[in-house]
Coordinates of C-alpha atoms in Angstrom, one line a residue:
Chain A
M961 CA 13.4 -23.2 19.1
P962 CA 13.2 -19.8 20.1
R963 CA 11.2 -17.9 17.3
E964 CA 11.7 -13.9 16.1
S965 CA 8.8 -12.2 18.2
L966 CA 7.6 -9.2 16.3
I967 CA 4.5 -7.9 18.0
E968 CA 4.5 -7.0 22.0
V969 CA 2.2 -6.1 23.5
E970 CA 2.8 -5.3 26.8
Q971 CA -0.2 -4.4 29.3
V972 CA -2.0 -1.6 26.7
S973 CA -5.4 -0.4 28.2
R974 CA -7.0 2.3 26.0
Y975 CA -9.7 5.1 27.3
Y976 CA -12.1 6.8 25.6
G977 CA -13.1 9.8 27.9
A978 CA -14.5 7.4 31.1
H979 CA -15.2 4.4 28.4
L980 CA -12.4 1.4 28.7
A981 CA -11.8 -0.1 25.6
A982 CA -9.5 -1.9 26.2
S983 CA -7.7 -2.6 29.5
N984 CA -4.4 -3.7 30.6
I985 CA -3.9 -6.6 27.3
S986 CA -0.6 -7.9 27.0
F987 CA 0.7 -10.3 24.3
T988 CA 3.6 -11.3 22.3
V989 CA 3.3 -12.4 18.6
H990 CA 6.2 -14.3 16.7
R991 CA 7.1 -14.8 12.9
G992 CA 5.3 -17.3 11.2
D993 CA 2.2 -16.3 13.5
I994 CA -1.5 -16.7 12.2
L995 CA -3.4 -15.0 14.9
G996 CA -7.3 -15.0 15.0
F997 CA -8.7 -12.4 16.9
L998 CA -12.2 -12.9 18.0
G999 CA -14.6 -11.2 20.3
P1000 CA -18.0 -10.1 20.5
N1001 CA -19.0 -6.3 18.5
G1002 CA -17.8 -3.0 20.5
A1003 CA -15.4 -5.7 22.6
G1004 CA -12.2 -3.7 22.1
K1005 CA -10.9 -5.6 18.7
T1006 CA -10.3 -3.0 16.7
T1007 CA -9.3 -0.9 19.0
T1008 CA -6.1 -3.1 20.1
M1009 CA -6.1 -3.8 16.3
E1010 CA -5.9 0.0 15.8
I1011 CA -2.8 0.6 18.9
I1012 CA -1.0 -1.9 17.2
S1013 CA -0.6 -0.4 13.9
G1014 CA 0.1 2.7 15.5
V1015 CA -3.2 4.3 14.4
L1016 CA -4.3 5.1 18.2
A1017 CA -1.9 5.8 21.4
P1018 CA -2.4 3.4 24.8
S1019 CA -3.6 5.7 27.3
S1020 CA -0.8 3.4 29.5
G1021 CA 1.1 0.6 28.3
N1022 CA 3.2 -0.2 25.4
V1023 CA 3.9 -1.4 21.6
R1024 CA 6.5 -3.0 20.2
I1025 CA 7.2 -3.6 16.6
A1026 CA 9.8 -5.7 15.3
G1027 CA 12.2 -4.5 18.5
H1028 CA 11.4 -1.0 17.7
D1029 CA 8.8 0.6 20.2
M1030 CA 5.6 2.1 18.4
A1031 CA 5.8 5.8 21.4
A1032 CA 9.7 6.2 21.3
A1033 CA 10.4 5.3 17.6
A1034 CA 7.4 5.3 15.5
Q1035 CA 8.7 5.4 11.9
Q1036 CA 11.0 2.7 13.0
A1037 CA 7.7 1.0 13.7
K1038 CA 5.8 1.6 11.5
Q1039 CA 7.9 0.8 8.4
H1040 CA 6.8 -3.0 9.5
I1041 CA 3.3 -2.6 9.7
G1042 CA 0.7 -3.1 6.7
F1043 CA -2.9 -2.8 8.1
L1044 CA -6.1 -2.8 6.7
P1045 CA -9.2 -1.3 8.9
E1046 CA -12.5 -2.4 9.3
Q1047 CA -13.3 0.0 6.5
P1048 CA -10.8 -0.4 3.5
P1049 CA -8.6 3.1 3.4
L1050 CA -9.3 4.1 -0.2
Y1051 CA -9.8 7.5 -2.2
P1052 CA -12.5 7.0 -4.3
D1053 CA -11.5 9.1 -6.9
L1054 CA -8.1 8.0 -7.7
C1055 CA -7.2 4.9 -10.1
V1056 CA -5.8 1.6 -8.4
D1057 CA -2.8 1.8 -9.9
E1058 CA -2.1 5.7 -8.5
Y1059 CA -3.4 5.0 -5.2
L1060 CA -1.2 2.0 -4.3
L1061 CA 1.8 3.9 -6.2
Y1062 CA 0.8 6.4 -3.2
C1063 CA 0.7 4.4 -0.7
A1064 CA 3.8 2.4 -1.4
R1065 CA 5.7 6.3 -1.8
L1066 CA 3.7 6.3 1.9
R1067 CA 6.0 3.9 3.2
R1068 CA 9.3 5.2 1.7
L1069 CA 10.2 2.5 -0.6
K1070 CA 12.9 2.9 -3.0
K1071 CA 11.7 4.9 -5.9
S1072 CA 13.9 2.1 -8.0
A1073 CA 11.4 -0.6 -5.7
L1074 CA 7.9 0.9 -6.4
A1075 CA 7.0 -0.5 -10.0
V1076 CA 8.2 -4.0 -9.0
A1077 CA 5.8 -3.6 -5.7
V1078 CA 3.1 -1.8 -7.0
A1079 CA 2.7 -5.1 -9.9
E1080 CA 4.0 -7.7 -7.1
C1081 CA 1.1 -6.5 -4.5
K1082 CA -1.4 -6.5 -7.3
A1083 CA -0.7 -9.8 -8.4
R1084 CA -1.4 -11.4 -5.8
C1085 CA -4.7 -10.2 -4.9
G1086 CA -5.9 -10.2 -8.2
L1087 CA -6.2 -6.5 -9.1
E1088 CA -4.2 -7.1 -12.6
E1089 CA -6.8 -6.2 -14.6
V1090 CA -8.6 -3.2 -12.6
G1091 CA -5.4 -0.9 -12.4
S1092 CA -6.6 1.4 -14.6
R1093 CA -10.4 2.0 -13.0
L1094 CA -11.3 4.6 -10.6
I1095 CA -11.4 3.0 -6.9
G1096 CA -14.5 4.6 -6.1
N1097 CA -16.3 2.7 -9.4
L1098 CA -14.9 -0.6 -8.5
S1099 CA -17.3 -3.2 -6.3
R1100 CA -17.0 -4.2 -2.8
G1101 CA -14.8 -7.2 -3.5
Y1102 CA -12.4 -5.5 -5.3
Q1103 CA -12.4 -2.6 -3.1
Q1104 CA -11.6 -5.0 -0.5
R1105 CA -8.7 -6.6 -2.5
T1106 CA -7.3 -3.3 -2.9
G1107 CA -7.5 -2.6 0.7
I1108 CA -5.4 -5.3 1.6
A1109 CA -2.8 -5.1 -1.6
Q1110 CA -2.3 -1.5 0.3
A1111 CA -1.5 -3.1 3.5
I1112 CA 1.3 -5.7 2.0
I1113 CA 2.7 -3.6 -0.8
H1114 CA 5.8 -3.0 1.3
N1115 CA 6.1 -6.5 2.3
P1116 CA 6.1 -5.5 6.4
S1117 CA 6.8 -8.2 8.3
V1118 CA 2.9 -7.5 10.7
I1119 CA 0.3 -7.2 8.7
I1120 CA -2.7 -6.3 10.8
L1121 CA -6.1 -7.1 8.6
D1122 CA -9.4 -5.9 10.1
E1123 CA -12.5 -8.2 9.4
P1124 CA -10.2 -8.8 5.9
T1125 CA -13.3 -11.2 4.1
S1126 CA -16.0 -9.3 5.3
G1127 CA -18.0 -8.0 1.9
L1128 CA -16.5 -11.2 -0.4
D1129 CA -17.9 -13.6 -2.1
P1130 CA -17.2 -17.0 -1.4
I1131 CA -14.8 -17.3 -4.2
Q1132 CA -12.9 -14.6 -3.0
I1133 CA -12.8 -15.2 0.3
R1134 CA -11.1 -18.8 -0.3
E1135 CA -8.6 -17.2 -2.4
I1136 CA -8.5 -14.4 0.3
R1137 CA -7.5 -16.7 3.0
A1138 CA -5.4 -18.8 1.1
L1139 CA -3.3 -15.7 0.3
I1140 CA -2.7 -14.9 4.3
Q1141 CA -1.9 -18.2 5.1
E1142 CA 0.5 -17.9 2.5
L1143 CA 1.2 -14.2 4.2
G1144 CA 1.3 -16.3 7.2
Q1145 CA 4.8 -18.2 6.7
G1146 CA 6.7 -15.4 6.4
H1147 CA 5.4 -13.1 8.0
S1148 CA 3.2 -12.4 11.2
V1149 CA -0.4 -11.8 10.8
I1150 CA -2.8 -10.4 12.8
L1151 CA -6.7 -10.8 11.8
S1152 CA -10.2 -10.0 13.2
T1153 CA -13.0 -11.6 12.2
H1154 CA -16.7 -13.1 12.8
I1155 CA -16.5 -16.2 11.4
L1156 CA -15.6 -18.5 13.4
P1157 CA -14.6 -21.7 11.1
E1158 CA -12.7 -18.8 9.8
V1159 CA -10.0 -18.9 12.5
Q1160 CA -10.1 -22.8 12.8
G1161 CA -9.3 -22.7 8.8
I1162 CA -5.7 -20.6 8.8
C1163 CA -5.2 -19.3 12.2
N1164 CA -2.5 -21.3 14.6
R1165 CA -3.6 -19.4 17.5
V1166 CA -6.9 -17.7 19.1
L1167 CA -7.4 -14.4 21.0
I1168 CA -10.8 -14.0 22.5
I1169 CA -11.3 -10.8 23.7
H1170 CA -14.5 -9.4 25.5
E1171 CA -15.3 -6.4 27.0
G1172 CA -12.2 -5.2 26.6
R1173 CA -10.0 -7.9 28.8
L1174 CA -8.1 -10.8 27.1
V1175 CA -10.1 -12.9 28.0
L1176 CA -8.1 -16.2 26.1
D1177 CA -4.4 -16.7 24.1
Q1178 CA -4.0 -20.1 22.6
G1179 CA -2.6 -22.5 20.2
L1180 CA -5.7 -23.9 18.2
D1181 CA -3.7 -27.2 18.6
L1182 CA -4.4 -26.8 22.7
L1183 CA -7.3 -26.0 22.2
H1184 CA -8.8 -28.8 20.2
K1185 CA -6.6 -31.1 21.9
G1186 CA -8.4 -30.0 25.8
A1187 CA -11.6 -30.3 24.4
D1188 CA -11.1 -34.1 22.3
Q1189 CA -11.4 -35.4 25.5
T1190 CA -15.1 -35.3 25.6
L1191 CA -17.5 -34.8 22.8
R1192 CA -20.8 -33.3 23.1
I1193 CA -23.7 -34.6 21.3
R1194 CA -27.2 -32.9 21.3
I1195 CA -30.0 -35.0 21.1
G1196 CA -33.9 -34.7 20.5
L1197 CA -36.7 -37.2 21.7
H1198 CA -40.4 -37.5 21.3
T1199 CA -40.3 -39.7 24.5
P1200 CA -37.5 -39.0 26.6
P1201 CA -36.4 -41.3 29.1
D1202 CA -35.6 -40.1 33.2
M1203 CA -32.4 -38.4 32.9
A1204 CA -31.0 -40.8 35.0
E1205 CA -31.4 -43.1 32.4
L1206 CA -29.7 -41.3 30.2
L1207 CA -26.8 -40.7 32.4
A1208 CA -26.5 -44.8 33.0
L1209 CA -25.4 -45.0 29.6
D1210 CA -21.9 -46.2 29.2
G1211 CA -19.5 -43.6 28.4
I1212 CA -22.1 -40.1 29.0
E1213 CA -20.3 -38.2 31.7
S1214 CA -23.0 -35.6 32.4
V1215 CA -26.7 -34.4 30.9
E1216 CA -28.2 -31.1 30.8
L1217 CA -31.6 -30.2 29.6
M1218 CA -32.4 -28.2 27.2
D1219 CA -35.9 -28.3 26.8
D1220 CA -38.7 -31.1 27.2
H1221 CA -37.1 -33.1 24.4
R1222 CA -34.1 -32.1 24.0
F1223 CA -30.8 -33.0 26.0
M1224 CA -27.2 -32.3 25.9
L1225 CA -24.8 -34.6 26.6
A1226 CA -21.0 -35.2 26.9
C1227 CA -19.5 -38.0 26.3
N1228 CA -16.3 -39.4 26.7
T1229 CA -14.2 -40.0 23.6
Q1230 CA -13.6 -43.7 23.8
A1231 CA -16.9 -45.2 24.2
D1232 CA -18.3 -45.1 20.7
A1233 CA -21.0 -42.7 22.6
T1234 CA -23.4 -42.2 19.3
A1235 CA -23.8 -45.9 18.0
M1236 CA -24.5 -46.4 21.6
I1237 CA -27.4 -43.8 22.1
V1238 CA -28.9 -43.9 18.8
H1239 CA -28.8 -47.7 20.0
A1240 CA -30.5 -47.7 22.7
A1241 CA -32.8 -44.6 21.5
V1242 CA -34.3 -47.3 19.0
S1243 CA -34.5 -50.5 21.4
R1244 CA -36.1 -48.4 24.3
G1245 CA -38.5 -46.5 21.9
W1246 CA -37.3 -43.0 22.8
G1247 CA -38.2 -41.4 19.5
L1248 CA -34.8 -40.2 18.0
Y1249 CA -35.4 -37.0 15.7
E1250 CA -32.2 -34.9 16.3
L1251 CA -28.6 -35.5 17.0
V1252 CA -25.9 -33.4 16.5
P1253 CA -22.1 -33.5 17.6
E1254 CA -21.0 -30.3 18.9
S1255 CA -17.5 -30.7 17.4
D1256 CA -16.9 -26.9 17.4
S1257 CA -14.8 -26.4 19.9
L1258 CA -13.8 -23.2 19.6
E1259 CA -17.5 -21.8 19.1
A1260 CA -17.7 -23.8 22.5
T1261 CA -15.2 -22.0 24.1
F1262 CA -15.9 -18.7 22.6
M1263 CA -19.8 -18.8 23.6
R1264 CA -18.2 -20.3 27.6
L1265 CA -16.3 -16.8 27.6
T1266 CA -18.5 -14.2 26.3
Q1267 CA -21.7 -15.1 27.9
G1268 CA -22.1 -14.6 32.0
D1269 CA -19.1 -14.0 33.6
F1270 CA -15.9 -15.9 33.9
P1271 CA -12.1 -15.5 35.6
V1272 CA -10.3 -13.3 33.6
Q1273 CA -7.2 -14.8 31.8
G1274 CA -5.5 -16.8 34.2
S1275 CA -6.0 -20.9 33.7
A1276 CA -7.1 -20.1 29.9
R1277 CA -3.9 -18.2 29.3
E1278 CA -1.6 -20.9 27.5
D1279 CA 1.2 -19.3 25.0
I1280 CA 2.3 -22.1 22.8
S1281 CA 5.3 -20.4 22.1
S1282 CA 7.0 -21.3 25.9
Chain B
M192 CA 11.2 15.2 2.6
S193 CA 10.4 13.4 -0.3
V194 CA 7.5 11.8 1.4
I195 CA 6.1 15.7 2.0
L196 CA 6.2 15.8 -1.6
H197 CA 4.4 12.9 -2.0
I198 CA 1.1 14.4 0.3
S199 CA 1.4 17.5 -1.8
G200 CA 1.5 15.6 -5.1
N201 CA -1.2 13.3 -3.8
E202 CA -3.3 16.4 -2.4
L203 CA -2.7 18.3 -5.9
R204 CA -3.7 15.2 -7.8
R205 CA -6.9 14.5 -5.9
L206 CA -7.9 18.6 -5.9
F207 CA -7.7 19.0 -9.3
K208 CA -9.6 15.4 -10.4
S209 CA -12.7 17.3 -8.5
P210 CA -14.8 19.5 -10.6
L211 CA -14.3 21.8 -7.5
A212 CA -11.8 23.0 -7.8
W213 CA -11.7 23.7 -11.5
I214 CA -15.1 25.4 -11.4
I215 CA -13.6 27.3 -8.5
L216 CA -10.8 28.7 -10.6
A217 CA -13.2 29.5 -13.2
I218 CA -15.4 31.3 -10.5
V219 CA -12.6 33.4 -9.2
Q220 CA -11.4 34.1 -12.3
F221 CA -14.2 35.4 -14.4
L222 CA -15.3 37.6 -10.9
A223 CA -12.0 39.3 -10.7
A224 CA -12.1 40.1 -14.5
I225 CA -15.2 41.5 -14.1
F226 CA -14.3 43.4 -11.5
F227 CA -11.5 44.3 -13.7
Y228 CA -12.9 45.5 -16.2
L229 CA -15.2 47.8 -14.2
L230 CA -12.4 49.1 -12.4
L231 CA -10.4 49.8 -15.9
A232 CA -13.5 51.3 -17.6
Q233 CA -13.8 53.8 -14.5
F234 CA -10.2 54.5 -15.1
M235 CA -10.6 55.6 -18.5
N236 CA -13.2 57.5 -17.5
P237 CA -11.8 61.5 -18.0
A238 CA -13.8 62.2 -14.4
G239 CA -12.0 60.1 -12.9
S240 CA -10.3 59.5 -9.3
G241 CA -7.4 61.5 -10.5
Q242 CA -5.4 58.2 -8.9
G243 CA -2.9 56.4 -11.2
L244 CA -3.9 53.2 -12.9
T245 CA -1.7 50.9 -10.3
A246 CA -3.9 52.5 -7.5
T247 CA -6.9 52.3 -8.8
V248 CA -7.2 49.4 -11.2
V249 CA -4.6 47.0 -9.9
A250 CA -5.2 47.4 -6.4
G251 CA -8.5 47.8 -6.7
T252 CA -8.3 44.4 -8.7
L253 CA -6.4 42.9 -6.2
Q254 CA -8.5 43.9 -3.1
I255 CA -11.6 42.4 -5.0
A256 CA -10.1 38.7 -4.7
G257 CA -9.0 39.1 -1.8
I258 CA -12.6 39.5 -0.9
I259 CA -13.5 36.6 -3.3
L260 CA -10.6 34.5 -2.2
L261 CA -12.2 35.2 1.4
L262 CA -15.6 33.7 -0.3
V263 CA -14.0 30.4 -1.9
S264 CA -11.1 29.8 0.3
P265 CA -13.3 27.3 3.0
L266 CA -14.2 25.4 -0.1
L267 CA -11.4 24.4 -0.9
T268 CA -9.9 23.5 2.3
M269 CA -12.6 21.9 4.1
R270 CA -12.0 18.7 2.7
L271 CA -8.4 18.1 3.5
F272 CA -8.7 16.5 6.6
S273 CA -12.4 15.9 7.1
E274 CA -12.6 14.1 4.6
E275 CA -9.6 11.4 5.4
H276 CA -11.1 11.1 8.8
R277 CA -14.7 10.6 7.2
H278 CA -13.5 7.9 4.5
G279 CA -11.2 6.1 6.8
T280 CA -8.2 7.6 5.3
I281 CA -6.5 8.8 8.3
K282 CA -5.8 4.9 9.0
L283 CA -3.3 4.5 6.1
L284 CA -1.8 7.7 7.0
M285 CA -1.3 7.0 10.7
S286 CA -0.6 3.5 10.5
S287 CA 2.2 4.8 7.8
P288 CA 5.6 5.4 8.7
V289 CA 4.9 9.4 8.0
S290 CA 5.0 12.0 11.3
S291 CA 2.0 14.7 11.7
S292 CA 4.0 17.3 10.8
E293 CA 4.7 15.9 7.4
L294 CA 1.8 14.7 6.6
V295 CA 0.3 18.3 7.8
I296 CA 3.0 20.3 6.0
G297 CA 2.3 18.5 3.0
K298 CA -1.1 18.8 3.0
Y299 CA 0.1 22.4 3.1
I300 CA 2.3 21.9 0.6
G301 CA 0.1 20.8 -2.0
I302 CA -2.8 23.5 -1.1
T303 CA -0.3 26.5 -1.5
V304 CA 0.2 25.5 -4.7
F305 CA -3.0 25.8 -5.7
Y306 CA -3.3 28.9 -4.8
L307 CA -0.2 29.7 -6.1
C308 CA -2.1 29.1 -9.1
M309 CA -5.1 30.9 -8.8
L310 CA -2.6 34.0 -8.3
G311 CA -1.0 33.2 -11.6
M312 CA -4.2 33.9 -13.3
I313 CA -5.0 36.7 -11.1
T314 CA -1.6 38.2 -12.3
L315 CA -1.9 37.7 -16.0
M316 CA -5.0 40.7 -15.4
P317 CA -2.9 43.8 -14.4
L318 CA 0.1 42.0 -16.9
S319 CA -2.4 42.1 -19.1
L320 CA -2.0 45.9 -19.9
L321 CA 1.8 46.1 -19.3
P322 CA 2.0 46.4 -23.6
G323 CA -0.5 49.4 -23.6
T324 CA 1.4 51.9 -20.6
E325 CA 3.3 51.4 -18.0
L326 CA 3.2 50.0 -14.4
D327 CA 4.2 50.4 -11.1
L328 CA 6.0 47.0 -10.7
G329 CA 7.0 47.7 -7.0
Q330 CA 3.4 48.2 -6.3
L331 CA 2.3 45.2 -8.1
G332 CA 4.6 43.2 -6.4
S333 CA 4.1 44.3 -2.7
G334 CA 0.1 43.7 -3.5
L335 CA 1.0 40.4 -5.2
L336 CA 2.7 39.4 -2.1
G337 CA 0.3 40.5 0.3
L338 CA -2.3 38.4 -1.5
F339 CA -0.2 35.3 -1.3
L340 CA 0.3 36.0 2.2
L341 CA -3.3 36.2 3.2
M342 CA -4.1 32.8 0.8
S343 CA -1.8 31.3 2.9
A344 CA -3.1 32.4 5.7
F345 CA -6.4 31.1 4.7
A346 CA -5.5 27.9 3.8
A347 CA -4.1 27.6 7.1
I348 CA -6.7 28.7 9.3
G349 CA -8.8 25.9 6.7
L350 CA -6.2 23.0 7.8
F351 CA -6.9 24.0 11.1
I352 CA -10.5 24.3 10.8
S353 CA -10.9 20.8 8.8
T354 CA -9.2 18.5 11.6
L355 CA -11.6 19.2 14.0
T356 CA -14.6 17.8 12.4
D357 CA -15.3 15.0 9.9
Q358 CA -17.6 16.9 8.3
A359 CA -16.3 19.3 5.0
G360 CA -19.5 20.9 5.4
V361 CA -19.4 22.0 9.0
A362 CA -15.3 23.1 8.1
A363 CA -16.4 25.2 5.3
V364 CA -19.2 27.7 7.5
S365 CA -17.1 27.4 10.6
T366 CA -14.1 28.6 8.4
F367 CA -15.6 31.4 6.8
A368 CA -17.0 32.4 10.3
V369 CA -14.0 32.8 11.4
L370 CA -11.6 34.4 8.4
F371 CA -14.9 36.9 8.4
V372 CA -14.5 37.6 11.6
L373 CA -10.4 38.0 11.0
W374 CA -12.0 40.4 7.9
I375 CA -14.2 42.7 9.8
I376 CA -12.3 42.5 13.1
N377 CA -11.4 46.2 12.9
V378 CA -15.0 47.6 12.8
A379 CA -15.2 46.3 16.3
G380 CA -12.5 48.5 17.0
N381 CA -14.6 51.7 16.4
S382 CA -16.6 51.5 18.9
A383 CA -14.3 50.7 21.7
S384 CA -11.7 52.5 23.5
E385 CA -9.1 53.8 21.6
R386 CA -6.2 51.0 22.8
M387 CA -9.1 48.3 22.0
A388 CA -9.8 49.8 18.9
Q389 CA -5.9 49.4 17.8
V390 CA -5.5 45.4 18.5
F391 CA -8.7 44.9 17.2
S392 CA -7.4 47.0 14.1
W393 CA -4.1 45.2 14.6
L394 CA -6.0 41.8 14.7
S395 CA -7.7 42.8 11.1
L396 CA -6.6 40.6 8.1
L397 CA -7.8 43.2 5.6
R398 CA -5.5 46.3 7.5
H399 CA -2.3 44.5 7.1
Y400 CA -3.2 43.4 3.3
D401 CA -4.2 47.3 2.6
N402 CA -0.7 48.3 3.6
L403 CA 0.8 45.8 1.4
L404 CA -1.9 47.0 -1.6
N405 CA -1.3 50.6 -1.6
G406 CA 2.6 49.3 -2.1
M407 CA 3.9 49.6 1.7
F408 CA 6.2 47.0 2.2
N409 CA 6.4 47.0 6.5
S410 CA 7.6 43.7 7.6
V411 CA 5.1 44.1 10.5
D412 CA 2.6 43.4 8.1
V413 CA 4.2 40.2 6.7
I414 CA 5.2 39.0 10.3
Y415 CA 1.5 39.0 11.2
Y416 CA 0.7 36.7 8.2
L417 CA 3.6 34.4 8.4
L418 CA 2.7 34.1 12.6
I419 CA -1.0 32.9 11.6
T420 CA 0.2 30.7 8.9
A421 CA 2.5 29.4 11.1
G422 CA 0.3 29.1 14.3
F423 CA -2.7 27.4 12.4
I424 CA 0.2 24.6 11.0
I425 CA 1.2 24.3 14.5
L426 CA -2.2 24.0 16.1
S427 CA -3.0 21.4 13.0
I428 CA 0.0 19.3 13.9
W429 CA -1.3 19.7 17.7
R430 CA -4.9 18.2 17.1
L431 CA -3.7 15.1 14.9
D432 CA -1.3 14.4 17.7
A433 CA -4.5 14.6 20.3
R434 CA -6.9 13.4 18.3
R435 CA -4.4 10.1 18.5
R436 CA -4.5 9.7 21.8
H437 CA -7.9 11.1 22.7
G438 CA -10.4 11.1 19.4

């Protein structure tokens, strides 16, 4: 089923002076996508998000939001965008109600819709009780929520959140994640984060950006499926045997020496590798003291792509929509 | 259009929420009142200059008010854009369906309304003479127009300089320097050739203001202020667009 594409990023590059912050980035986001944007610090995540939201202009390439070109029809395109920057864009000397009202007006909401919009987004972000308090006096968590409220007040079809859960306590993080999932149903959401489990928890697609280049664009289900063929297990042995002896075990595909006592095993998921390793270790007296299944395939992928050399995009790119 | 007014409204609201605006209103009024009183006392002195009431007291007060405004104006305009950049709220404005021109004009209108409040309060002083005596209302009007145009120019210059830096303090000091140079530039003309002296003296904010204070309404003076104001507003719009592209 073809879905409406809300964000189209075409070969966007951005220079800061001579420094290339984003290089030839292209991707498409459809309605209903929740896109996790990952990358080490300084990889170009924020630059890319600011280009999509119209805060920065790309040095080359173009962005279309809901069919409107960001350069040619900025006003129509921006009408569809809700953006939460890394630092929430708040006026500390306004109270929450005044601030949200101003944001709604900046987004050109109709006068009759203002009160409803403010009340609705306050309810969604749990801000009902702080409406008349000065933003500058709110805690970090409430400020962050006000920032999110500002991004969704005009019910935009594209919501861009730069690290939306930073500074929140665990309960608030859960609430915000639930809110993002709810938003993802009717809109498209891009969120950047450093917390990998967060992406696995709420996103259905992941983009990894490294040194300004897009190195992965894949649906999370595909990512799991690809990784499920082999299971990686880290083991620690007091009296380790030869590598060859480990490799000879049933279902073990490769063995990697991590230090004197620890090994990384790649096992075939068909065999019950864990039980077999434990059995062998006990019966042959290897002194097993550690066994950690590295089930976190996203983290493994992230590490692989952002550390050391790798080919650009190419085989890693698979658009789930196609 | 309405979004421009909302931006102005927000600017004014935030200005009046800060103690700075109130303190500036109070200080300007206080200083202007002192000079108003001194000039009035001078006029009442039998050995006065022989000039009329309007020329001595009203024009004198407005001239002093111009100098006081030159001193405080940088403090009012320094926050306009530098603070938006510093707090990151510029990203809210830039990702909203609002163009750079709407943004700059909105903010400019906001600060100008504040200057109008200040002008209104200063005007009350000469007006307080009306019950007791007659004033040359034409000269008063032209003086007030001059002060208003002067304020518009101050505001536009300050607005532009605040787009150049993220630091409010830097914006304030730079604005002060620029205003001061534009104010006294005709002094530089004294030592230069006659032609240069004319150019410098034409550039001076002071000279055009003096004409209006003396009741001489010359369209050149008005156009001078309008050019400066419009010029710096356009520069601010360019600057915002450039920041989006290169900043």
